[in-house]
Short mmCIF file of N, CA and C in Angstrom, two decimals:
data_model
loop_
_atom_site.label_atom_id
_atom_site.label_comp_id
_atom_site.label_asym_id
_atom_site.label_seq_id
_atom_site.Cartn_x
_atom_site.Cartn_y
_atom_site.Cartn_z
N MET A 25 13.29 -11.30 -9.12
CA MET A 25 12.92 -9.99 -9.72
C MET A 25 11.37 -9.97 -9.95
N GLU A 26 10.79 -11.12 -10.22
CA GLU A 26 9.35 -11.16 -10.37
C GLU A 26 8.64 -10.67 -9.10
N ALA A 27 9.11 -11.07 -7.91
CA ALA A 27 8.53 -10.62 -6.65
C ALA A 27 8.56 -9.09 -6.59
N PHE A 28 9.68 -8.48 -6.96
CA PHE A 28 9.80 -7.00 -6.92
C PHE A 28 8.79 -6.37 -7.89
N LEU A 29 8.77 -6.83 -9.09
CA LEU A 29 7.89 -6.19 -10.13
C LEU A 29 6.45 -6.38 -9.75
N VAL A 30 5.99 -7.57 -9.39
CA VAL A 30 4.58 -7.78 -9.08
C VAL A 30 4.26 -6.99 -7.86
N SER A 31 5.12 -6.98 -6.83
CA SER A 31 4.83 -6.23 -5.61
C SER A 31 4.71 -4.74 -5.86
N THR A 32 5.59 -4.24 -6.72
CA THR A 32 5.47 -2.79 -7.11
C THR A 32 4.18 -2.48 -7.79
N GLY A 33 3.84 -3.24 -8.80
CA GLY A 33 2.66 -3.01 -9.55
C GLY A 33 1.37 -3.19 -8.71
N ILE A 34 1.31 -4.24 -7.93
CA ILE A 34 0.13 -4.48 -7.12
C ILE A 34 -0.11 -3.31 -6.13
N VAL A 35 0.90 -2.91 -5.42
CA VAL A 35 0.77 -1.89 -4.42
C VAL A 35 0.51 -0.51 -5.07
N ALA A 36 1.19 -0.22 -6.12
CA ALA A 36 0.90 1.05 -6.79
C ALA A 36 -0.51 1.19 -7.28
N LEU A 37 -1.07 0.09 -7.84
CA LEU A 37 -2.45 0.12 -8.23
C LEU A 37 -3.43 0.08 -7.01
N ALA A 38 -3.13 -0.71 -6.01
CA ALA A 38 -3.99 -0.77 -4.81
C ALA A 38 -4.05 0.51 -4.07
N GLU A 39 -3.01 1.29 -4.16
CA GLU A 39 -2.88 2.52 -3.39
C GLU A 39 -3.76 3.65 -4.03
N MET A 40 -4.10 3.50 -5.30
CA MET A 40 -4.88 4.56 -5.99
C MET A 40 -6.27 4.76 -5.27
N GLY A 41 -6.45 5.93 -4.73
CA GLY A 41 -7.71 6.18 -4.04
C GLY A 41 -7.74 5.65 -2.71
N ASP A 42 -6.67 5.12 -2.20
CA ASP A 42 -6.63 4.52 -0.84
C ASP A 42 -6.54 5.69 0.15
N LYS A 43 -6.88 5.29 1.44
CA LYS A 43 -6.87 6.35 2.45
C LYS A 43 -5.52 6.98 2.67
N THR A 44 -4.47 6.22 2.49
CA THR A 44 -3.15 6.84 2.67
C THR A 44 -2.81 7.78 1.55
N GLN A 45 -3.30 7.49 0.35
CA GLN A 45 -3.14 8.49 -0.75
C GLN A 45 -3.90 9.76 -0.49
N LEU A 46 -5.12 9.56 0.10
CA LEU A 46 -5.85 10.79 0.44
C LEU A 46 -5.17 11.49 1.58
N LEU A 47 -4.58 10.79 2.48
CA LEU A 47 -3.78 11.37 3.60
C LEU A 47 -2.67 12.17 3.01
N ALA A 48 -1.96 11.67 2.03
CA ALA A 48 -0.87 12.36 1.38
C ALA A 48 -1.33 13.66 0.82
N LEU A 49 -2.48 13.65 0.16
CA LEU A 49 -3.07 14.85 -0.40
C LEU A 49 -3.36 15.88 0.71
N ILE A 50 -4.01 15.46 1.83
CA ILE A 50 -4.29 16.34 2.91
C ILE A 50 -3.09 16.91 3.55
N LEU A 51 -2.07 16.09 3.77
CA LEU A 51 -0.80 16.60 4.33
C LEU A 51 -0.16 17.64 3.45
N ALA A 52 -0.17 17.29 2.12
CA ALA A 52 0.43 18.24 1.10
C ALA A 52 -0.28 19.59 1.14
N ALA A 53 -1.58 19.54 1.17
CA ALA A 53 -2.36 20.76 1.16
C ALA A 53 -2.20 21.55 2.41
N ARG A 54 -2.17 20.81 3.54
CA ARG A 54 -2.07 21.52 4.86
C ARG A 54 -0.68 22.10 5.10
N PHE A 55 0.35 21.34 4.89
CA PHE A 55 1.75 21.75 5.23
C PHE A 55 2.54 22.40 4.14
N ARG A 56 2.26 22.07 2.88
CA ARG A 56 2.92 22.62 1.77
C ARG A 56 4.49 22.52 1.84
N GLN A 57 4.96 21.36 2.30
CA GLN A 57 6.36 21.04 2.38
C GLN A 57 6.59 19.65 1.78
N PRO A 58 6.69 19.55 0.48
CA PRO A 58 6.68 18.20 -0.08
C PRO A 58 7.80 17.27 0.33
N TRP A 59 9.04 17.75 0.49
CA TRP A 59 10.17 16.86 0.79
C TRP A 59 10.00 16.15 2.13
N PRO A 60 9.73 16.90 3.20
CA PRO A 60 9.54 16.17 4.48
C PRO A 60 8.35 15.18 4.43
N ILE A 61 7.34 15.53 3.68
CA ILE A 61 6.17 14.63 3.56
C ILE A 61 6.59 13.34 2.83
N VAL A 62 7.21 13.50 1.67
CA VAL A 62 7.58 12.33 0.89
C VAL A 62 8.62 11.47 1.68
N LEU A 63 9.54 12.08 2.34
CA LEU A 63 10.51 11.29 3.19
C LEU A 63 9.73 10.56 4.33
N GLY A 64 8.79 11.24 4.90
CA GLY A 64 8.03 10.63 5.98
C GLY A 64 7.18 9.40 5.48
N ILE A 65 6.63 9.58 4.26
CA ILE A 65 5.88 8.47 3.63
C ILE A 65 6.90 7.28 3.45
N PHE A 66 8.08 7.58 2.95
CA PHE A 66 9.03 6.51 2.66
C PHE A 66 9.38 5.73 3.94
N VAL A 67 9.78 6.48 5.00
CA VAL A 67 10.14 5.87 6.21
C VAL A 67 9.02 5.07 6.88
N ALA A 68 7.83 5.63 6.89
CA ALA A 68 6.67 4.95 7.50
C ALA A 68 6.30 3.67 6.64
N THR A 69 6.35 3.79 5.35
CA THR A 69 6.08 2.63 4.48
C THR A 69 7.08 1.55 4.68
N LEU A 70 8.34 1.90 4.65
CA LEU A 70 9.40 0.94 4.85
C LEU A 70 9.26 0.18 6.11
N ALA A 71 9.02 0.90 7.22
CA ALA A 71 8.92 0.29 8.54
C ALA A 71 7.59 -0.64 8.63
N ASN A 72 6.50 -0.13 8.10
CA ASN A 72 5.25 -0.83 8.13
C ASN A 72 5.33 -2.08 7.26
N HIS A 73 5.80 -1.94 6.06
CA HIS A 73 5.88 -3.08 5.14
C HIS A 73 6.98 -4.12 5.54
N ALA A 74 8.04 -3.64 6.21
CA ALA A 74 9.00 -4.61 6.77
C ALA A 74 8.38 -5.55 7.76
N LEU A 75 7.53 -4.94 8.64
CA LEU A 75 6.82 -5.72 9.66
C LEU A 75 5.76 -6.71 8.96
N ALA A 76 5.09 -6.13 7.93
CA ALA A 76 4.13 -6.97 7.23
C ALA A 76 4.78 -8.09 6.47
N GLY A 77 5.95 -7.79 5.89
CA GLY A 77 6.66 -8.84 5.15
C GLY A 77 7.16 -9.92 6.07
N ALA A 78 7.61 -9.50 7.33
CA ALA A 78 8.04 -10.46 8.31
C ALA A 78 6.88 -11.37 8.68
N ALA A 79 5.70 -10.79 8.82
CA ALA A 79 4.53 -11.57 9.16
C ALA A 79 4.23 -12.62 8.00
N GLY A 80 4.38 -12.12 6.75
CA GLY A 80 4.16 -13.00 5.61
C GLY A 80 5.18 -14.15 5.61
N ALA A 81 6.43 -13.84 5.88
CA ALA A 81 7.46 -14.86 5.93
C ALA A 81 7.25 -15.86 7.11
N TRP A 82 6.78 -15.37 8.17
CA TRP A 82 6.46 -16.24 9.31
C TRP A 82 5.32 -17.19 9.03
N VAL A 83 4.30 -16.73 8.30
CA VAL A 83 3.17 -17.53 7.94
C VAL A 83 3.59 -18.79 7.17
N THR A 84 4.61 -18.63 6.32
CA THR A 84 5.08 -19.75 5.53
C THR A 84 5.73 -20.82 6.39
N THR A 85 6.21 -20.46 7.60
CA THR A 85 6.75 -21.48 8.50
C THR A 85 5.72 -22.19 9.30
N VAL A 86 4.51 -21.63 9.37
CA VAL A 86 3.50 -22.17 10.24
C VAL A 86 2.53 -23.07 9.42
N LEU A 87 2.24 -22.62 8.23
CA LEU A 87 1.26 -23.33 7.37
C LEU A 87 2.01 -24.26 6.41
N GLY A 88 1.49 -25.38 6.11
CA GLY A 88 1.99 -26.28 5.15
C GLY A 88 1.70 -25.74 3.72
N PRO A 89 2.42 -26.29 2.67
CA PRO A 89 2.20 -25.73 1.31
C PRO A 89 0.76 -25.77 0.85
N ASP A 90 0.08 -26.91 1.15
CA ASP A 90 -1.35 -26.96 0.64
C ASP A 90 -2.23 -25.94 1.36
N MET A 91 -2.12 -25.86 2.67
CA MET A 91 -2.95 -24.90 3.43
C MET A 91 -2.58 -23.44 3.00
N LEU A 92 -1.26 -23.22 2.80
CA LEU A 92 -0.79 -21.86 2.39
C LEU A 92 -1.38 -21.47 1.05
N ARG A 93 -1.42 -22.46 0.15
CA ARG A 93 -2.00 -22.18 -1.17
C ARG A 93 -3.46 -21.79 -1.09
N TRP A 94 -4.23 -22.44 -0.23
CA TRP A 94 -5.65 -22.12 -0.11
C TRP A 94 -5.85 -20.76 0.63
N VAL A 95 -5.08 -20.55 1.65
CA VAL A 95 -5.14 -19.22 2.35
C VAL A 95 -4.73 -18.05 1.42
N LEU A 96 -3.68 -18.26 0.72
CA LEU A 96 -3.22 -17.19 -0.26
C LEU A 96 -4.27 -16.96 -1.34
N GLY A 97 -4.71 -18.05 -1.92
CA GLY A 97 -5.66 -17.95 -3.04
C GLY A 97 -6.91 -17.19 -2.52
N GLY A 98 -7.48 -17.64 -1.38
CA GLY A 98 -8.67 -17.03 -0.83
C GLY A 98 -8.38 -15.56 -0.44
N SER A 99 -7.25 -15.30 0.08
CA SER A 99 -6.92 -13.93 0.50
C SER A 99 -6.79 -13.01 -0.67
N PHE A 100 -6.18 -13.47 -1.75
CA PHE A 100 -6.05 -12.62 -2.95
C PHE A 100 -7.46 -12.38 -3.60
N ILE A 101 -8.34 -13.40 -3.55
CA ILE A 101 -9.65 -13.19 -4.10
C ILE A 101 -10.43 -12.18 -3.20
N ALA A 102 -10.24 -12.35 -1.85
CA ALA A 102 -10.93 -11.42 -0.95
C ALA A 102 -10.38 -9.98 -1.13
N MET A 103 -9.14 -9.89 -1.40
CA MET A 103 -8.51 -8.55 -1.71
C MET A 103 -9.04 -7.96 -2.97
N ALA A 104 -9.35 -8.80 -3.99
CA ALA A 104 -9.99 -8.34 -5.21
C ALA A 104 -11.29 -7.68 -4.92
N ALA A 105 -12.08 -8.32 -4.07
CA ALA A 105 -13.42 -7.75 -3.68
C ALA A 105 -13.23 -6.47 -2.91
N TRP A 106 -12.24 -6.44 -2.02
CA TRP A 106 -11.99 -5.24 -1.18
C TRP A 106 -11.58 -4.04 -2.06
N MET A 107 -10.89 -4.36 -3.11
CA MET A 107 -10.34 -3.25 -4.05
C MET A 107 -11.53 -2.50 -4.72
N LEU A 108 -12.68 -3.17 -4.74
CA LEU A 108 -13.85 -2.48 -5.35
C LEU A 108 -14.54 -1.54 -4.38
N ILE A 109 -14.07 -1.43 -3.18
CA ILE A 109 -14.62 -0.54 -2.16
C ILE A 109 -13.59 0.57 -1.94
N PRO A 110 -13.85 1.74 -2.49
CA PRO A 110 -12.82 2.84 -2.31
C PRO A 110 -12.79 3.37 -0.90
N ASP A 111 -11.64 3.80 -0.45
CA ASP A 111 -11.40 4.33 0.88
C ASP A 111 -11.75 5.80 0.90
N LYS A 112 -12.14 6.30 2.05
CA LYS A 112 -12.41 7.74 2.29
C LYS A 112 -11.66 8.08 3.60
N ILE A 113 -11.41 9.39 3.68
CA ILE A 113 -10.73 9.85 4.92
C ILE A 113 -11.37 11.18 5.28
N ASP A 114 -11.61 11.45 6.56
CA ASP A 114 -12.14 12.69 7.00
C ASP A 114 -11.01 13.64 7.29
N ASP A 115 -11.33 14.99 7.22
CA ASP A 115 -10.29 15.98 7.56
C ASP A 115 -9.85 15.83 9.00
N SER A 116 -10.75 15.32 9.82
CA SER A 116 -10.41 15.04 11.26
C SER A 116 -9.32 13.99 11.43
N ASP A 117 -9.12 13.17 10.41
CA ASP A 117 -8.08 12.13 10.53
C ASP A 117 -6.67 12.67 10.29
N ALA A 118 -6.58 13.88 9.71
CA ALA A 118 -5.28 14.48 9.47
C ALA A 118 -4.91 15.39 10.71
N PRO A 119 -3.68 15.42 11.00
CA PRO A 119 -3.27 16.21 12.20
C PRO A 119 -3.55 17.67 11.97
N ALA A 120 -3.97 18.39 13.11
CA ALA A 120 -4.33 19.80 13.03
C ALA A 120 -3.10 20.72 12.88
N LYS A 121 -2.00 20.34 13.60
CA LYS A 121 -0.78 21.12 13.44
C LYS A 121 0.39 20.16 13.65
N PRO A 122 1.53 20.43 13.03
CA PRO A 122 2.63 19.48 13.17
C PRO A 122 3.27 19.48 14.50
N ARG A 123 2.78 18.71 15.43
CA ARG A 123 3.34 18.59 16.79
C ARG A 123 4.78 18.05 16.76
N PHE A 124 4.98 17.11 15.86
CA PHE A 124 6.30 16.49 15.71
C PHE A 124 7.04 17.01 14.48
N GLY A 125 6.66 18.12 13.93
CA GLY A 125 7.17 18.60 12.70
C GLY A 125 6.48 17.86 11.54
N VAL A 126 6.65 18.37 10.38
CA VAL A 126 6.04 17.80 9.15
C VAL A 126 6.50 16.44 8.96
N PHE A 127 7.81 16.11 9.01
CA PHE A 127 8.31 14.80 8.80
C PHE A 127 7.76 13.83 9.83
N GLY A 128 7.90 14.12 11.11
CA GLY A 128 7.44 13.25 12.16
C GLY A 128 5.95 13.00 12.12
N THR A 129 5.22 14.05 11.85
CA THR A 129 3.75 13.90 11.74
C THR A 129 3.40 12.97 10.63
N THR A 130 4.08 13.12 9.49
CA THR A 130 3.85 12.22 8.32
C THR A 130 4.16 10.80 8.65
N VAL A 131 5.32 10.57 9.30
CA VAL A 131 5.70 9.16 9.61
C VAL A 131 4.66 8.52 10.50
N VAL A 132 4.23 9.19 11.56
CA VAL A 132 3.30 8.66 12.53
C VAL A 132 1.95 8.42 11.84
N ALA A 133 1.48 9.43 11.14
CA ALA A 133 0.18 9.37 10.51
C ALA A 133 0.12 8.26 9.42
N PHE A 134 1.18 8.18 8.65
CA PHE A 134 1.20 7.09 7.59
C PHE A 134 1.40 5.69 8.16
N PHE A 135 2.20 5.58 9.10
CA PHE A 135 2.42 4.28 9.74
C PHE A 135 1.09 3.74 10.36
N LEU A 136 0.43 4.63 11.06
CA LEU A 136 -0.87 4.22 11.66
C LEU A 136 -1.97 3.96 10.58
N ALA A 137 -2.01 4.84 9.59
CA ALA A 137 -3.00 4.66 8.55
C ALA A 137 -2.85 3.36 7.72
N GLU A 138 -1.54 2.91 7.68
CA GLU A 138 -1.23 1.68 6.90
C GLU A 138 -1.61 0.41 7.72
N MET A 139 -1.84 0.51 9.03
CA MET A 139 -2.15 -0.61 9.84
C MET A 139 -3.48 -1.25 9.33
N GLY A 140 -3.41 -2.46 8.91
CA GLY A 140 -4.66 -3.22 8.42
C GLY A 140 -5.13 -2.70 7.11
N ASP A 141 -4.37 -1.87 6.40
CA ASP A 141 -4.72 -1.34 5.11
C ASP A 141 -4.56 -2.40 4.01
N LYS A 142 -5.18 -2.16 2.90
CA LYS A 142 -5.06 -3.06 1.78
C LYS A 142 -3.68 -3.36 1.40
N THR A 143 -2.82 -2.30 1.33
CA THR A 143 -1.45 -2.52 0.86
C THR A 143 -0.66 -3.23 1.91
N GLN A 144 -0.92 -3.08 3.19
CA GLN A 144 -0.23 -3.85 4.22
C GLN A 144 -0.60 -5.33 4.15
N ILE A 145 -1.89 -5.57 4.02
CA ILE A 145 -2.35 -6.99 3.87
C ILE A 145 -1.70 -7.58 2.54
N ALA A 146 -1.72 -6.78 1.46
CA ALA A 146 -1.12 -7.30 0.21
C ALA A 146 0.37 -7.64 0.45
N THR A 147 1.07 -6.83 1.25
CA THR A 147 2.48 -7.08 1.55
C THR A 147 2.67 -8.45 2.28
N VAL A 148 1.84 -8.68 3.28
CA VAL A 148 1.82 -9.96 3.94
C VAL A 148 1.68 -11.10 2.96
N MET A 149 0.68 -10.96 2.15
CA MET A 149 0.38 -12.07 1.18
C MET A 149 1.48 -12.23 0.16
N LEU A 150 2.01 -11.13 -0.34
CA LEU A 150 3.06 -11.21 -1.36
C LEU A 150 4.31 -11.86 -0.77
N ALA A 151 4.63 -11.48 0.48
CA ALA A 151 5.83 -12.08 1.12
C ALA A 151 5.62 -13.55 1.36
N ALA A 152 4.41 -13.93 1.68
CA ALA A 152 4.18 -15.39 1.86
C ALA A 152 4.14 -16.08 0.53
N GLN A 153 3.66 -15.42 -0.55
CA GLN A 153 3.56 -16.07 -1.85
C GLN A 153 4.98 -16.26 -2.46
N TYR A 154 5.76 -15.20 -2.45
CA TYR A 154 7.03 -15.26 -3.16
C TYR A 154 8.21 -15.75 -2.29
N GLN A 155 8.08 -15.67 -0.94
CA GLN A 155 9.17 -16.03 -0.08
C GLN A 155 10.46 -15.34 -0.46
N ALA A 156 10.33 -14.08 -0.84
CA ALA A 156 11.46 -13.26 -1.21
C ALA A 156 11.33 -11.90 -0.43
N TYR A 157 11.54 -11.99 0.88
CA TYR A 157 11.28 -10.89 1.81
C TYR A 157 11.80 -9.51 1.26
N TYR A 158 13.11 -9.42 1.00
CA TYR A 158 13.62 -8.10 0.57
C TYR A 158 13.10 -7.60 -0.74
N TRP A 159 12.90 -8.46 -1.70
CA TRP A 159 12.32 -8.02 -2.99
C TRP A 159 10.90 -7.56 -2.83
N VAL A 160 10.09 -8.25 -1.97
CA VAL A 160 8.70 -7.80 -1.79
C VAL A 160 8.69 -6.55 -1.07
N ILE A 161 9.46 -6.30 0.00
CA ILE A 161 9.43 -5.12 0.73
C ILE A 161 9.92 -3.92 -0.17
N ALA A 162 10.95 -4.18 -0.92
CA ALA A 162 11.42 -3.10 -1.84
C ALA A 162 10.33 -2.77 -2.91
N GLY A 163 9.69 -3.83 -3.42
CA GLY A 163 8.62 -3.58 -4.38
C GLY A 163 7.40 -2.85 -3.78
N THR A 164 6.95 -3.27 -2.67
CA THR A 164 5.83 -2.60 -2.10
C THR A 164 6.12 -1.17 -1.68
N THR A 165 7.29 -0.97 -1.24
CA THR A 165 7.73 0.42 -0.87
C THR A 165 7.82 1.31 -2.13
N VAL A 166 8.40 0.81 -3.16
CA VAL A 166 8.45 1.56 -4.39
C VAL A 166 7.07 1.81 -4.93
N GLY A 167 6.20 0.80 -4.84
CA GLY A 167 4.78 0.98 -5.27
C GLY A 167 4.10 2.10 -4.53
N MET A 168 4.33 2.12 -3.18
CA MET A 168 3.70 3.16 -2.38
C MET A 168 4.22 4.57 -2.80
N MET A 169 5.55 4.60 -3.06
CA MET A 169 6.09 5.88 -3.40
C MET A 169 5.64 6.31 -4.76
N LEU A 170 5.48 5.42 -5.73
CA LEU A 170 4.97 5.73 -7.06
C LEU A 170 3.56 6.31 -6.99
N ALA A 171 2.79 5.77 -6.06
CA ALA A 171 1.38 6.24 -5.92
C ALA A 171 1.27 7.50 -5.13
N ASN A 172 2.11 7.69 -4.14
CA ASN A 172 1.93 8.82 -3.16
C ASN A 172 2.75 10.06 -3.44
N ALA A 173 3.98 9.86 -3.87
CA ALA A 173 4.85 11.01 -4.07
C ALA A 173 4.32 11.96 -5.11
N PRO A 174 3.81 11.51 -6.26
CA PRO A 174 3.21 12.48 -7.23
C PRO A 174 1.99 13.23 -6.67
N VAL A 175 1.29 12.54 -5.74
CA VAL A 175 0.10 13.27 -5.14
C VAL A 175 0.65 14.36 -4.31
N VAL A 176 1.71 14.15 -3.58
CA VAL A 176 2.22 15.26 -2.73
C VAL A 176 2.65 16.47 -3.58
N TRP A 177 3.30 16.18 -4.75
CA TRP A 177 3.81 17.31 -5.53
C TRP A 177 2.70 17.86 -6.49
N LEU A 178 1.89 17.02 -7.02
CA LEU A 178 0.89 17.49 -8.03
C LEU A 178 -0.48 17.64 -7.45
N GLY A 179 -0.74 17.10 -6.30
CA GLY A 179 -2.05 17.34 -5.63
C GLY A 179 -3.12 16.69 -6.37
N GLU A 180 -4.24 17.35 -6.28
CA GLU A 180 -5.52 16.80 -6.75
C GLU A 180 -5.51 16.60 -8.34
N ARG A 181 -4.70 17.40 -9.01
CA ARG A 181 -4.68 17.22 -10.50
C ARG A 181 -4.24 15.82 -10.88
N MET A 182 -3.40 15.16 -10.06
CA MET A 182 -2.86 13.85 -10.31
C MET A 182 -3.97 12.78 -10.25
N THR A 183 -4.83 12.99 -9.27
CA THR A 183 -5.87 12.00 -9.01
C THR A 183 -7.01 12.02 -10.07
N ARG A 184 -7.01 13.08 -10.91
CA ARG A 184 -8.02 13.23 -11.90
C ARG A 184 -7.62 12.71 -13.27
N LEU A 185 -6.34 12.32 -13.44
CA LEU A 185 -5.84 11.86 -14.74
C LEU A 185 -6.54 10.57 -15.17
N VAL A 186 -6.65 9.57 -14.26
CA VAL A 186 -7.27 8.34 -14.56
C VAL A 186 -8.43 8.17 -13.58
N PRO A 187 -9.64 7.78 -14.03
CA PRO A 187 -10.68 7.61 -13.07
C PRO A 187 -10.37 6.50 -12.11
N LEU A 188 -10.53 6.82 -10.82
CA LEU A 188 -10.19 5.87 -9.78
C LEU A 188 -10.92 4.57 -9.89
N ARG A 189 -12.18 4.62 -10.39
CA ARG A 189 -13.01 3.37 -10.51
C ARG A 189 -12.25 2.45 -11.48
N VAL A 190 -11.70 2.92 -12.56
CA VAL A 190 -10.99 2.09 -13.52
C VAL A 190 -9.74 1.46 -12.82
N VAL A 191 -9.00 2.23 -12.01
CA VAL A 191 -7.90 1.71 -11.32
C VAL A 191 -8.28 0.62 -10.36
N HIS A 192 -9.41 0.83 -9.61
CA HIS A 192 -9.83 -0.12 -8.66
C HIS A 192 -10.28 -1.43 -9.39
N VAL A 193 -10.96 -1.34 -10.51
CA VAL A 193 -11.36 -2.51 -11.23
C VAL A 193 -10.17 -3.28 -11.76
N VAL A 194 -9.18 -2.60 -12.30
CA VAL A 194 -7.98 -3.27 -12.82
C VAL A 194 -7.21 -3.90 -11.66
N SER A 195 -7.13 -3.22 -10.58
CA SER A 195 -6.47 -3.87 -9.36
C SER A 195 -7.21 -5.08 -8.91
N ALA A 196 -8.57 -4.98 -8.87
CA ALA A 196 -9.37 -6.17 -8.45
C ALA A 196 -9.11 -7.33 -9.41
N LEU A 197 -9.05 -7.04 -10.66
CA LEU A 197 -8.76 -8.16 -11.67
C LEU A 197 -7.45 -8.81 -11.43
N ILE A 198 -6.40 -7.98 -11.15
CA ILE A 198 -5.06 -8.50 -10.87
C ILE A 198 -5.05 -9.34 -9.63
N PHE A 199 -5.66 -8.89 -8.58
CA PHE A 199 -5.75 -9.66 -7.33
C PHE A 199 -6.50 -10.96 -7.58
N ALA A 200 -7.61 -10.91 -8.28
CA ALA A 200 -8.41 -12.08 -8.59
C ALA A 200 -7.54 -13.13 -9.41
N GLY A 201 -6.77 -12.59 -10.34
CA GLY A 201 -5.87 -13.46 -11.14
C GLY A 201 -4.87 -14.09 -10.31
N LEU A 202 -4.26 -13.34 -9.39
CA LEU A 202 -3.25 -13.93 -8.49
C LEU A 202 -3.89 -14.98 -7.57
N GLY A 203 -5.16 -14.76 -7.10
CA GLY A 203 -5.80 -15.65 -6.32
C GLY A 203 -6.12 -16.93 -7.05
N LEU A 204 -6.54 -16.88 -8.29
CA LEU A 204 -6.76 -18.10 -9.07
C LEU A 204 -5.48 -18.78 -9.36
N TRP A 205 -4.41 -18.06 -9.68
CA TRP A 205 -3.11 -18.62 -9.91
C TRP A 205 -2.64 -19.39 -8.72
N ALA A 206 -2.82 -18.82 -7.47
CA ALA A 206 -2.40 -19.49 -6.25
C ALA A 206 -3.26 -20.78 -6.09
N LEU A 207 -4.51 -20.68 -6.30
CA LEU A 207 -5.43 -21.81 -6.07
C LEU A 207 -5.17 -22.97 -7.05
N LEU A 208 -4.90 -22.60 -8.26
CA LEU A 208 -4.81 -23.55 -9.32
C LEU A 208 -3.39 -24.02 -9.64
N GLY A 209 -2.41 -23.20 -9.16
CA GLY A 209 -1.03 -23.50 -9.48
C GLY A 209 -0.29 -24.26 -8.49
#
């Protein structure tokens, strides 16, 4: 259960102000069809994070426990630094018209936007750290939905409730703590 809760919290915080959250805002403003967008985010996230979790599980079979501890600790600390750099997205990154419908466009756009993203990298690291593939994937997917679904429905008002800089600093501190825990534990 710890893997699920930590994964949910980490990804929900890491997603604040992330390019995929901005993409959700753009899709919601452009298409004004929240249900297909939210379902598309769910499907894309589940597929992307399932692949990332598999990569994390595979890493544990390749690296020994000591090397894995150093890689994970360093990766979490690097992620802490990366959290302090907010993402931006251009309007040109969002699709001009729904060639594959709103749902299909959202699935493709989100899946591609998540490639190499902070939350995908975090999913790889969490899967390697906890070695609880299904709990991590469920947690990271729930975290993505907690961060993105409200943006689709509430739009820009939601992103103004808490200053994004505060969210980024808190996320960075959590990642740094996990990194130190991995290195020292």
